[in-house]
Every structure is written in structure tokens, then in C-alpha cells.
Tab-separated table of C-alpha atoms and ligand atoms in Angstrom:
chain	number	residue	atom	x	y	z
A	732	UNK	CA	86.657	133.875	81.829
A	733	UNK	CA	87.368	131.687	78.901
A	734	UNK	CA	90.896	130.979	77.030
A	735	UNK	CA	92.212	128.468	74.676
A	736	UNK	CA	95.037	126.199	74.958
A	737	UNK	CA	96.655	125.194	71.454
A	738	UNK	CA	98.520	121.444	72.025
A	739	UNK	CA	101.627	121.102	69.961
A	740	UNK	CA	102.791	119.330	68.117
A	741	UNK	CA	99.257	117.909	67.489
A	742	UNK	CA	97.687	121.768	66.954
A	743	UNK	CA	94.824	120.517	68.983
A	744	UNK	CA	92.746	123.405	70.776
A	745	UNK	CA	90.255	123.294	73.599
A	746	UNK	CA	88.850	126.286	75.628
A	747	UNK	CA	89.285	126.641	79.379
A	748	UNK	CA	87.783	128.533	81.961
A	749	UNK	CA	89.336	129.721	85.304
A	750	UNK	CA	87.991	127.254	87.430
A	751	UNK	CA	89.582	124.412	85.489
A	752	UNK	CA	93.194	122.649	85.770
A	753	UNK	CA	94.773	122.234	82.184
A	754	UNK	CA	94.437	118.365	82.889
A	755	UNK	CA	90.826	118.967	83.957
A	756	UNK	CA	89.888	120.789	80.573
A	757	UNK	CA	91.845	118.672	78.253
A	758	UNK	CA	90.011	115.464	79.383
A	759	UNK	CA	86.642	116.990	79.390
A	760	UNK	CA	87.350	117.730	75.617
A	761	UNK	CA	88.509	114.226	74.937
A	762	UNK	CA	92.124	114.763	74.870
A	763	UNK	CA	94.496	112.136	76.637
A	764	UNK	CA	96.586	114.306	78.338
A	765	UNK	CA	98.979	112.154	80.546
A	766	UNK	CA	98.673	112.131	84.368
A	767	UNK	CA	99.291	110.170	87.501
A	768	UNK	CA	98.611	111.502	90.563
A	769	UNK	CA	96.174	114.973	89.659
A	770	UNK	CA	97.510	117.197	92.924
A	771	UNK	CA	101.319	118.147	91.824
A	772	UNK	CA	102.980	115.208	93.305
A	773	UNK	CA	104.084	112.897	90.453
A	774	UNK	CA	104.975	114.772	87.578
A	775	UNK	CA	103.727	112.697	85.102
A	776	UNK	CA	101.736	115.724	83.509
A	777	UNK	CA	104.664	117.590	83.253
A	778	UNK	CA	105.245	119.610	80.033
A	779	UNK	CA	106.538	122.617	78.321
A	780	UNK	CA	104.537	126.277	78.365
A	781	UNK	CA	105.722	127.757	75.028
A	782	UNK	CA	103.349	130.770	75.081
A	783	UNK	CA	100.860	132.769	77.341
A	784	UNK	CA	101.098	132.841	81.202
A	785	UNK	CA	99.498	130.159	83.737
A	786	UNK	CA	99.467	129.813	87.560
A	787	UNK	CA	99.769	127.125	90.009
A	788	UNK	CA	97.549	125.884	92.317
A	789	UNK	CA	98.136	124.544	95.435
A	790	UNK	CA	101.128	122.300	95.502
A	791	UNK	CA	103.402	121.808	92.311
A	792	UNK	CA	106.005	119.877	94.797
A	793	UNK	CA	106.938	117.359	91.462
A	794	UNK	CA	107.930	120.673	89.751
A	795	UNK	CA	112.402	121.633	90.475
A	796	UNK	CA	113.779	125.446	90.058
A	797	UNK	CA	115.468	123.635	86.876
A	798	UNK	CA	111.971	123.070	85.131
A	799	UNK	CA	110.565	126.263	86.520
A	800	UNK	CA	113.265	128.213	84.451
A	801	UNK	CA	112.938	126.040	81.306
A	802	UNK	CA	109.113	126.694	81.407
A	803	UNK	CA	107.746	123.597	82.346
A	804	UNK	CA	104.072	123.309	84.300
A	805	UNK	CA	102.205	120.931	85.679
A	806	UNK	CA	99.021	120.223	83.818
A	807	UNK	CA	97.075	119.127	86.686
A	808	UNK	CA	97.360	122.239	89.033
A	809	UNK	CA	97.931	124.881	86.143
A	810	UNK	CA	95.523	127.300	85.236
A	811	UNK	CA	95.446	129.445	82.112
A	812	UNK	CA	95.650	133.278	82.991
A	813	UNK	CA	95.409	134.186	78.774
A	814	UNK	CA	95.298	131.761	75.621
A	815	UNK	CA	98.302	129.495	75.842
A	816	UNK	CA	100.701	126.999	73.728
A	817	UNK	CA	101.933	124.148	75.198
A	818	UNK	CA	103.874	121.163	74.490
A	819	UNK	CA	102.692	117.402	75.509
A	820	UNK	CA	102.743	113.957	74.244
A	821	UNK	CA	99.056	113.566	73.814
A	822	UNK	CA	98.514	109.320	74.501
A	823	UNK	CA	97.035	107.723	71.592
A	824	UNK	CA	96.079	104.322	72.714
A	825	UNK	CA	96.170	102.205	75.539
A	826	UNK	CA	100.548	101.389	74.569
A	827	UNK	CA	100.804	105.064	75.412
A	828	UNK	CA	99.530	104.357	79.002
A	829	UNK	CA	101.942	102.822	82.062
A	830	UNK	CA	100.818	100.045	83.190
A	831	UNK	CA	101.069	99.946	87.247
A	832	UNK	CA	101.453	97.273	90.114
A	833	UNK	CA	99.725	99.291	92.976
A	834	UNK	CA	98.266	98.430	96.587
A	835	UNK	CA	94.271	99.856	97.142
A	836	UNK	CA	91.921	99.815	99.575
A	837	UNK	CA	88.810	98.404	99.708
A	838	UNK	CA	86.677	101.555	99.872
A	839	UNK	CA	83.160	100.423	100.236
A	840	UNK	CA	81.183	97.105	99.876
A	841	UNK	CA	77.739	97.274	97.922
A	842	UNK	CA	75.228	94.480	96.877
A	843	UNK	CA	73.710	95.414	93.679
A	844	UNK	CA	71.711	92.376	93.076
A	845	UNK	CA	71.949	89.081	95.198
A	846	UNK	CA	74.838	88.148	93.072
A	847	UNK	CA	76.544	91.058	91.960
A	848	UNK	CA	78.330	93.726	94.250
A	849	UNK	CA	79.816	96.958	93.585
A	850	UNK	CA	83.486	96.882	95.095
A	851	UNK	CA	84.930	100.627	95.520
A	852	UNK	CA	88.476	100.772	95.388
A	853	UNK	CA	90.698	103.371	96.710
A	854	UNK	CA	94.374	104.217	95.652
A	855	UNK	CA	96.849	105.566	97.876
A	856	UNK	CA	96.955	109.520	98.700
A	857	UNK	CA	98.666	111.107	95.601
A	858	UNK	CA	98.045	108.420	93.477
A	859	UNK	CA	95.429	108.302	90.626
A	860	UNK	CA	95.516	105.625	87.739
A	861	UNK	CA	95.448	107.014	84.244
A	862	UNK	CA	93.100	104.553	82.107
A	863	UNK	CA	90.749	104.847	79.099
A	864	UNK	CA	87.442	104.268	79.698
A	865	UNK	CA	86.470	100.072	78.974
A	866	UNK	CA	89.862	98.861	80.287
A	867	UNK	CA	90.262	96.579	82.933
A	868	UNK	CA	92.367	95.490	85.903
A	869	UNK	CA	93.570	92.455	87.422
A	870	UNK	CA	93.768	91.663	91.049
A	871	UNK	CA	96.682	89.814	92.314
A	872	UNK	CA	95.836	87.489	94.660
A	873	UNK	CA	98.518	85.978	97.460
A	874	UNK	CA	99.329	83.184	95.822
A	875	UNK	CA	100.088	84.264	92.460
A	876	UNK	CA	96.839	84.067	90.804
A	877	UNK	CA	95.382	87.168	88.887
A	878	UNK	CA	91.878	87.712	88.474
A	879	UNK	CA	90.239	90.251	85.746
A	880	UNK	CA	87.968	92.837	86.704
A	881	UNK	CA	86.784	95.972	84.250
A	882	UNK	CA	87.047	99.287	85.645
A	883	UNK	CA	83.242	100.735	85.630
A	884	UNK	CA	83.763	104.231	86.615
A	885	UNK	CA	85.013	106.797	83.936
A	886	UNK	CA	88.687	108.268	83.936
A	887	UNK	CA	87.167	111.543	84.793
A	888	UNK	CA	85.244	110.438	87.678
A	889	UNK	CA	88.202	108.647	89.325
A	890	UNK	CA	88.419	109.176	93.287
A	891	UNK	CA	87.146	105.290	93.729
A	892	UNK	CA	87.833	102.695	91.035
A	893	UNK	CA	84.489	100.636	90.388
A	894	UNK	CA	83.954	97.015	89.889
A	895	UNK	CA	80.935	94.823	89.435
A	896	UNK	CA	82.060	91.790	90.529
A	897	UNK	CA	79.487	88.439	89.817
A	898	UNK	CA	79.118	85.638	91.870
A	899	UNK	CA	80.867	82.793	90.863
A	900	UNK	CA	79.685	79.938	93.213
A	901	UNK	CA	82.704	77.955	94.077
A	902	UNK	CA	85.059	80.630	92.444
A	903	UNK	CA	87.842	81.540	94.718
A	904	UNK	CA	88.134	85.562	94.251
A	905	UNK	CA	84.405	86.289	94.059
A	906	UNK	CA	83.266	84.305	96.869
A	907	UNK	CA	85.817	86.014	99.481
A	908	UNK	CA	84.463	89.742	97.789
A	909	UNK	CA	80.712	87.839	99.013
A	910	UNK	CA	81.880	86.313	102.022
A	911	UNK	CA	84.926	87.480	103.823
A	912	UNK	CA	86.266	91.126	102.026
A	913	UNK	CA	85.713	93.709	104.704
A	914	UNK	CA	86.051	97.757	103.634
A	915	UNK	CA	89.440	98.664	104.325
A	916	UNK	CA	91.403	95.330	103.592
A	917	UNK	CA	94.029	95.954	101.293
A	918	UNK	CA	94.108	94.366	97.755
A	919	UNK	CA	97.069	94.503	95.343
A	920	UNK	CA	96.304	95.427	91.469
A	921	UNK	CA	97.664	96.057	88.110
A	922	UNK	CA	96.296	98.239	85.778
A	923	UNK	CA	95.061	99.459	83.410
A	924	UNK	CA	95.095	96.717	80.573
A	925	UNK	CA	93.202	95.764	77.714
A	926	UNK	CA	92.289	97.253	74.630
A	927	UNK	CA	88.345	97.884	75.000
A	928	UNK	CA	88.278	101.190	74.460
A	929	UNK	CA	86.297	103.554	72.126
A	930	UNK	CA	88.170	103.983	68.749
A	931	UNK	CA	88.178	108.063	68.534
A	932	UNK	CA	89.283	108.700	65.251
A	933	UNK	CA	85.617	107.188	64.124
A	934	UNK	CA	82.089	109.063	63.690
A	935	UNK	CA	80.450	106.167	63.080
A	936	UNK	CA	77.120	105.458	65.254
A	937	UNK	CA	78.333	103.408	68.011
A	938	UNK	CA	76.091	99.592	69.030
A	939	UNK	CA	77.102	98.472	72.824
A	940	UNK	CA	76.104	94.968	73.207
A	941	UNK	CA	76.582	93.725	77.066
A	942	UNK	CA	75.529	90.485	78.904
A	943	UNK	CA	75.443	90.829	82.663
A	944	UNK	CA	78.282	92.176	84.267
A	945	UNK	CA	79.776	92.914	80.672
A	946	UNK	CA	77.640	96.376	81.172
A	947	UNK	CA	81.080	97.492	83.640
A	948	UNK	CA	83.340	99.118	80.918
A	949	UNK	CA	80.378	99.680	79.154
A	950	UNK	CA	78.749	102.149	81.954
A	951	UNK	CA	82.445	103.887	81.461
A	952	UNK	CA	82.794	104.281	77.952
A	953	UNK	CA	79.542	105.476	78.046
A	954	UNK	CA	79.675	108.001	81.001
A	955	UNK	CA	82.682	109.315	79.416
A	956	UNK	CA	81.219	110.024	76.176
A	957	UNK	CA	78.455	111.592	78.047
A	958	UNK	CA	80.868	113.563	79.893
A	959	UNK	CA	82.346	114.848	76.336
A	960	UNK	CA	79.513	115.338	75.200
A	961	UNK	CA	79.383	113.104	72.144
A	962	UNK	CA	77.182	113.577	69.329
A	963	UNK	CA	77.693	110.086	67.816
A	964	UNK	CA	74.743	108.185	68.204
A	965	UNK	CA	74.480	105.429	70.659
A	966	UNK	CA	72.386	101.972	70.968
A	967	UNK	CA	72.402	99.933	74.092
A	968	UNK	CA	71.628	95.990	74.589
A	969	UNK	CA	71.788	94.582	77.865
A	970	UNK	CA	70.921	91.567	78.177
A	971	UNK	CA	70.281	88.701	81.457
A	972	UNK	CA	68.618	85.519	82.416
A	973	UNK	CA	66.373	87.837	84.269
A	974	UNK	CA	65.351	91.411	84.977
A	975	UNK	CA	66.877	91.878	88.455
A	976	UNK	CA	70.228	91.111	86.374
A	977	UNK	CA	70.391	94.336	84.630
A	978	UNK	CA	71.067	96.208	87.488
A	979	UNK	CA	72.012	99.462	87.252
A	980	UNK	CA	69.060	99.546	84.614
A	981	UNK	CA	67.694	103.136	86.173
A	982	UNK	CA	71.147	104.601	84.839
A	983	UNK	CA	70.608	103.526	81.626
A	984	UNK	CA	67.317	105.318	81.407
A	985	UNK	CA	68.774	108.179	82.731
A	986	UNK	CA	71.040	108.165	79.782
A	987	UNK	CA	68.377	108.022	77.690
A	988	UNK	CA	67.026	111.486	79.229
A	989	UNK	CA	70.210	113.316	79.427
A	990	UNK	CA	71.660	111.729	76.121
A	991	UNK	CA	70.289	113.176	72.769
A	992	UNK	CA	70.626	110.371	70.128
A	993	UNK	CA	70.763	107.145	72.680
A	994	UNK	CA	68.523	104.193	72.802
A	995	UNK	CA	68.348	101.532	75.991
A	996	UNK	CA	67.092	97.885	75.167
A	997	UNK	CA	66.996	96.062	77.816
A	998	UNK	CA	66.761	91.836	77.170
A	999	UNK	CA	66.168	89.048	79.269
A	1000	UNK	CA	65.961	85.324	78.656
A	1001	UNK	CA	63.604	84.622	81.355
A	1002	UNK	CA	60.766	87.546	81.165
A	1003	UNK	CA	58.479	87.981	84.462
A	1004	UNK	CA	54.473	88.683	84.015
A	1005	UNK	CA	55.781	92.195	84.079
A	1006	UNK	CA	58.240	92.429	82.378
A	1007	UNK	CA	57.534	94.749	79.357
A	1008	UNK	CA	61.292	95.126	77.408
A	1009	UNK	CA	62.324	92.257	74.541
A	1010	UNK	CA	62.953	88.558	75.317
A	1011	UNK	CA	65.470	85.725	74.535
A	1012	UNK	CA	69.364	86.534	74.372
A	1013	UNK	CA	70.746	90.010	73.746
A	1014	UNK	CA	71.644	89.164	69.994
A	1015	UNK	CA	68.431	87.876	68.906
A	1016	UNK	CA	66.908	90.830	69.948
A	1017	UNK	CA	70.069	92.863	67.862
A	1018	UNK	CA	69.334	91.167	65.254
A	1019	UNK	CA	65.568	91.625	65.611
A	1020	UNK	CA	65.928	95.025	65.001
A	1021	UNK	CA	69.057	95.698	63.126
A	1022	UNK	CA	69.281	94.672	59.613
A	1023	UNK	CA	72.661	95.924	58.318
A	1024	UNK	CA	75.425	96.521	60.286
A	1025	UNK	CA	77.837	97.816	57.809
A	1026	UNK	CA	77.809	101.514	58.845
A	1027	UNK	CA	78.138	101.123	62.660
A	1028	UNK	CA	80.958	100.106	65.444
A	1029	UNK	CA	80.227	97.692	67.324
A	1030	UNK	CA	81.384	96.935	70.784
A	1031	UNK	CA	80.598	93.953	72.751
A	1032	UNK	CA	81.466	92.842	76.499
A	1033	UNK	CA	80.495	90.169	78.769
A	1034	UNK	CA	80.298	86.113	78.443
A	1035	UNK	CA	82.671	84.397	75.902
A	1036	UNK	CA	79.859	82.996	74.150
A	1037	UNK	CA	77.279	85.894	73.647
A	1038	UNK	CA	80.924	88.080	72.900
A	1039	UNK	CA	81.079	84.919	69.945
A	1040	UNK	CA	77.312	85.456	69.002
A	1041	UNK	CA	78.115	89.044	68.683
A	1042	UNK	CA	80.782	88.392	66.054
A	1043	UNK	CA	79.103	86.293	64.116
A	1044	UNK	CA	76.289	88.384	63.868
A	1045	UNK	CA	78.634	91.462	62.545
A	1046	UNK	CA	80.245	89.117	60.260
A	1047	UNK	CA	76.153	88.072	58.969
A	1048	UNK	CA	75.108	91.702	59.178
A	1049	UNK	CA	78.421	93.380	57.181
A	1050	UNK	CA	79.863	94.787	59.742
A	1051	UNK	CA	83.813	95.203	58.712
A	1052	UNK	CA	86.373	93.400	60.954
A	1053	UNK	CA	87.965	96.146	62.205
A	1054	UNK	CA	84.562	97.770	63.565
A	1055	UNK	CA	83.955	94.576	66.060
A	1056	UNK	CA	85.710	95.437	69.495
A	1057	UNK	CA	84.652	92.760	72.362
A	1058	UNK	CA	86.387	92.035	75.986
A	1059	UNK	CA	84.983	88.390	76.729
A	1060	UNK	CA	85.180	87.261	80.236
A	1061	UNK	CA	86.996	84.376	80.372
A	1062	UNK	CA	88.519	83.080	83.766
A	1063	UNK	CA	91.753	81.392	84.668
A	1064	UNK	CA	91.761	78.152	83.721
B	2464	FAD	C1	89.193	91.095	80.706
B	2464	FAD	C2	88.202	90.535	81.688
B	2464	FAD	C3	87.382	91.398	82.380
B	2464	FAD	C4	86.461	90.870	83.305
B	2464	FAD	N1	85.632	91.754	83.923
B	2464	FAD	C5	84.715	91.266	84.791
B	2464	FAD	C6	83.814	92.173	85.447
B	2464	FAD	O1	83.870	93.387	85.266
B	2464	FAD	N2	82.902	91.631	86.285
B	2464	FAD	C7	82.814	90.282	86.515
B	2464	FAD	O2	81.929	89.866	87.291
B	2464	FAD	N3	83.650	89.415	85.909
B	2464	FAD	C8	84.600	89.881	85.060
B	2464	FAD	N4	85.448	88.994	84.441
B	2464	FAD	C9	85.352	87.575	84.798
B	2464	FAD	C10	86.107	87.343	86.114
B	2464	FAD	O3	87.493	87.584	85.895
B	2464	FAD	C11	85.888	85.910	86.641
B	2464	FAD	O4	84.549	85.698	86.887
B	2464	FAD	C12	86.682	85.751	87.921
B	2464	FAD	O5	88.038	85.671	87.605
B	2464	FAD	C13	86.262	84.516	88.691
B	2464	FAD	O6	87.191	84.375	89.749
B	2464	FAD	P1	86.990	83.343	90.920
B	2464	FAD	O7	88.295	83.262	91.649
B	2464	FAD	O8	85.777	83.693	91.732
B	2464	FAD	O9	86.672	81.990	90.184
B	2464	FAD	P2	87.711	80.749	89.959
B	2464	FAD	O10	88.168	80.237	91.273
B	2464	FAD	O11	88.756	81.221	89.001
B	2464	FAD	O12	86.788	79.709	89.213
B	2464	FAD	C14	85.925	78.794	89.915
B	2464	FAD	C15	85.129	77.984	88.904
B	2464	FAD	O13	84.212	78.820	88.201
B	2464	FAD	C16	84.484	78.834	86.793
B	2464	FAD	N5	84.395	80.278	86.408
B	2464	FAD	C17	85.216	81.272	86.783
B	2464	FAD	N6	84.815	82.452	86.283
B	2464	FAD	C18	83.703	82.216	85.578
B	2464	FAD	C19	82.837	83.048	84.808
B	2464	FAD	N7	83.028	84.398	84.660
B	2464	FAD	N8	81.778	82.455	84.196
B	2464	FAD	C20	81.556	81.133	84.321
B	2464	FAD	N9	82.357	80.291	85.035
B	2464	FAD	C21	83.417	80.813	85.654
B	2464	FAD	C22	85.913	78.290	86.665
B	2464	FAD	O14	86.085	77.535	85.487
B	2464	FAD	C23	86.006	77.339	87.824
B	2464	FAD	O15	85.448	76.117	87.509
B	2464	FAD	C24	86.375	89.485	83.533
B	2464	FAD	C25	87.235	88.620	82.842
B	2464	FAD	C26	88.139	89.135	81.947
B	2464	FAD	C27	89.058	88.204	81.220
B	2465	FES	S1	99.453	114.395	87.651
B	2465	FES	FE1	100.986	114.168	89.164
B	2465	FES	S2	101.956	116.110	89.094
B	2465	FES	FE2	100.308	116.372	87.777
């Protein structure tokens, strides 16, 4: 059965059904509800019921006989038993979110490509890490060195935190994930950061331009809009040297199945004989096909000089300033 929860003091609404946690159907409707650890442990969700009747779930341990009797819940293993009113500070942007200093495991190892392997990362029982979808992490490495990874999986898919991590021959970081990482060692990280993040207060058609492992907070802003089910309308560019370097490139097409207004172009540099998708670097091909850019957002991720390109090209194409959104991946110098 279906209800609907009314946020104040924003007045937002969203319907539930009985299966769902609170959390679980605010997020699916695109609110930013806050949260830590999603089983009852942390009380970060904690907020106010001001009208209707819900019931717990399983444990609600972060939850004392003081807030039970001033009508506080916890989003995460609350369910709606009738419409209901409650009271939470929705998160706005990324200032709204903590940022944390936590240990993970190393989940699972995975070579995408030859050069590019999917890490799977795996917080501590009880311990989730609230993010919006295109932020990134950074590692902390023993001796005091950080190094910047984006988070590909979305917020609502969160058991294991994603990274495509690129070769870098000679670079520290990435060649121990190549050579030496084992599943199970421990890493320390701190997260969420950065301010790559879909703008939500905009309808405007939204232009993803990635190069190589730029494609990570892509793949979540994308999922997650998927996940919402979006209607704004979405173009892709992904561009490498070479075909094997767009590499989750089946995913992309199966966005463009299960996605109604979404469009994949796939670029590389150096086509093969077979190779049937657009050629030279990702913004030629942009600008092959796109004439004005004044009605669209634009968000670009992935070397510091294609992320340059990509400006320069809004700035030739009339895109506005504040429609240009870009995480470049620089490295410690
Ligand atoms: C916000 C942000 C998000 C990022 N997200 C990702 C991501 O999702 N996936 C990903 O693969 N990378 C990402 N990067 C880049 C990544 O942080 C670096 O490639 C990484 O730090 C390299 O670490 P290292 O210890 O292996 O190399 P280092 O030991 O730091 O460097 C070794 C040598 O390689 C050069 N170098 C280092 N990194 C690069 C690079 N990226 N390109 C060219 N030359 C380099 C250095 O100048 C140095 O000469 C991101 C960077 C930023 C700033
Ligand atoms: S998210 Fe930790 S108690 Fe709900």
C-alpha cells in the first residue's frame, strides 16, 4: 500500500510503499535526506514525526526512551503505516554533507582493461558514506600523501564504493592497486569531497563530456538519475586513445535502452578497421555535432586538458559560466 510523506519545513512530498524505509523512498525521489550508517546504528537520520504513525524495523539501537517520547524516528528503518509529516534538514549541497576520515577494505580486485581496474571498497559494518553522486575521495596513503579517486557507484547503490583506477606507469598509488593490493588489505580514506555533482534546481538538457577514466562520477551521476527516473535529456561523449579504453562501453548502451531521451557517443583518437563510432578527441566530435550550447549544462570530467578544451568550447558555443561543471584529474605534484 501506498502513503505520502510531506517534509517540513521544505513541504516536499514523495509517496512510499510498505516495503520501503523513509530513507529508502526519499532518495529514490531525489531528496537528500541525511544518513550514515542505513541499519539504526548512527543516528544521523534522526528526525521529528509530527503527524501519522510509522514502525521500526529491525534495530533502532541509535534511537533513547528520551527521543522515543519526543517523537523522533529513524529514517532509515521507519516505515510509514498512513500518510505522514515529518521534520528533517533536507542537505542542499555537498557543505551540507560530513566529510569523514574512515578505514575500508579492499573488497574485490577487477581488471577492466589492461590498464584500468575496478577497486571495490568496503566500509566497516554499520557504516555507510553519505555522498552525492560525481564526488570523489581521497586515499591516504602511509606517509602522508593523498591520492584522488571519484566514487563510480551511485549513493543508492552503496554496499561497495567503486573506483576506476588508471595506470599510471611509475605512479606510486596506482602501481601498488596493479601490483601488490591484495582483497582484504585495509586502506584509509576521506570522503566525500568535491563539488561535481548534478545542479538539481535545473531542467536544462544535461551534455556529459568524459575522457577515460573521467567516465567514474559520470557512470554515478548518471545511474542515479536513472534511478530517479529523470526526464531531462541526456548526451554522452566518451572519449579514448582507443576503443578498448571506453570500457564499461556495454553500460552505456544499456542506458541508451533503458533511458528514454539519452544518446551514447563514443570517440576515440586512434580508430581500429572496425571501429564504427566518431574519431579524433571527445570535443571535436562535441563540437561536430553541437552548434549552440547556450540552452544546455554541461558537465565535464577526466584529463586537465580535454576538462580545458571543454571550457573553451562552452565559452565558443554560449554556454553561460555557471552551466560548465568539470572535475579535472590532476595529480600531486
Ligand atoms: C578530483 C580527482 C578525481 C580523480 N579521479 C580519478 C579516477 O576516478 N580515476 C583515475 O584513474 N584517476 C583519477 N584521478 C587522478 C589520480 O588521482 C592520479 O592518477 C593518481 O593520483 C596517480 O597516483 P600515483 O601515486 O599512481 O602517481 P604519482 O606517484 O602521484 O605520480 C607519478 C608520476 O605520474 C604523473 N601522474 C600522476 N597522475 C597522473 C595522471 N592522472 N595523468 C598523467 N600523469 C600523471 C606524476 O606527475 C608523476 O610524474 C583523479 C584526480 C582528481 C584530482
Ligand atoms: S542512518 Fe544510521 S541510524 Fe539511520
Amino acid at each position: 500500500m501506498s502513503h505520502t510523506v510531506t517534509i517540513e519545513p521544505s513541504g516536499h512530498q514523495f509517496s512510499i510503499e510498505d516495503d520501503d524505509s523513509i530513507l529508502e523512498a526519499g532518495l529514490r525521489h531525489g531528496f537528500h535526506l541525511p544518513y550514515g550508517c542505513r541499519n539504526g546504528a548512527c543516528g544521523s537520520c534522526k528526525g521529528s514525526l509530527l503527524a501519522g504513525n510509522v514502525t521500526h524495523t529491525g534495530n533502532a539501537t541509535a534511537l533513547s526512551a528520551l527521543d522515543i517520547s519526543n517523537n523522533k524516528i529513524l529514517f532509515c528503518v521507519a516505515h510509514a503505516d498512513s500518510d505522514i509529516r515529518i521534520e528533517c534538514r533536507e542537505i542542499g549541497a555537498a557543505k551540507d554533507i560530513v566529510i569523514r576520515t574512515l578505514p575500508c577494505r579492499v573488497h574485490k580486485l577487477q581488471r577492466l582493461t589492461h590498464n584500468i581496474m575496478l577497486v571495490q571498497l568496503k566500509l566497516p559494518a554499520n557504516e555507510r558514506l553519505q555522498f552525492l553522486p560525481g564526488q570523489y575521495l581521497d586515499v591516504l596513503m602511509k606517509n602522508g600523501q593523498r591520492r584522488s579517486f571519484s566514487i563510480a557507484n551511485a549513493p543508492h547503490d552503496d554496499a561497495f564504493l567503486h573506483l576506476h583506477i588508471r595506470l599510471v606507469a611509475g605512479g606510486e598509488f596506482t602501481e601498488h592497486v596493479f601490483n601488490t593490493m591484495k582483497e582484504k588489505d585495509i586502506l584509509r580514506i576521506e570522503a566525500p569531497l568535491g563539488y561535481f555533482f548534478v545542479r538539481e534546481d535545473s531542467q536544462k538538457p544535461l551534455l556529459f563530456i568524459a575522457s577515460g577514466t573521467g567516465f567514474a562520477p559520470i557512470r554515478s551521476i548518471i545511474d542515479h538519475l536513472h534511478y530517479q527516473n529523470s526526464k531531462r535529456p541526456i548526451t554522452l561523449y566518451w572519449g579514448g586513445r582507443k576503443p578498448e579504453d571506453l570500457y564499461l562501453t556495454e553500460l552505456a548502451q544499456q542506458w541508451e535502452r533503458e533511458i528514454a531521451d539519452f544518446r551514447y557517443v563514443p570517440v576515440v583518437e586512434h580508430a581500429t578497421e572496425d571501429w564504427q563510432g566518431a574519431t579524433g578527441l571527445v570535443t571535436q566530435a562535441v563540437e561536430r555535432d553541437i552548434q549552440d550550447l547556450s540552452g544546455m549544462e554541461v558537465y565535464a570530467c577526466g584529463s586537465p586538458k580535454m576538462v580545458n578544451a571543454a571550457r573553451e568550447l562552452g565559452q565558443k558555443l554560449g554556454l553561460p559560466d555557471d552551466a560548465f561543471f568539470a572535475d579535472a584529474f590532476t595529480f600531486q605534484q
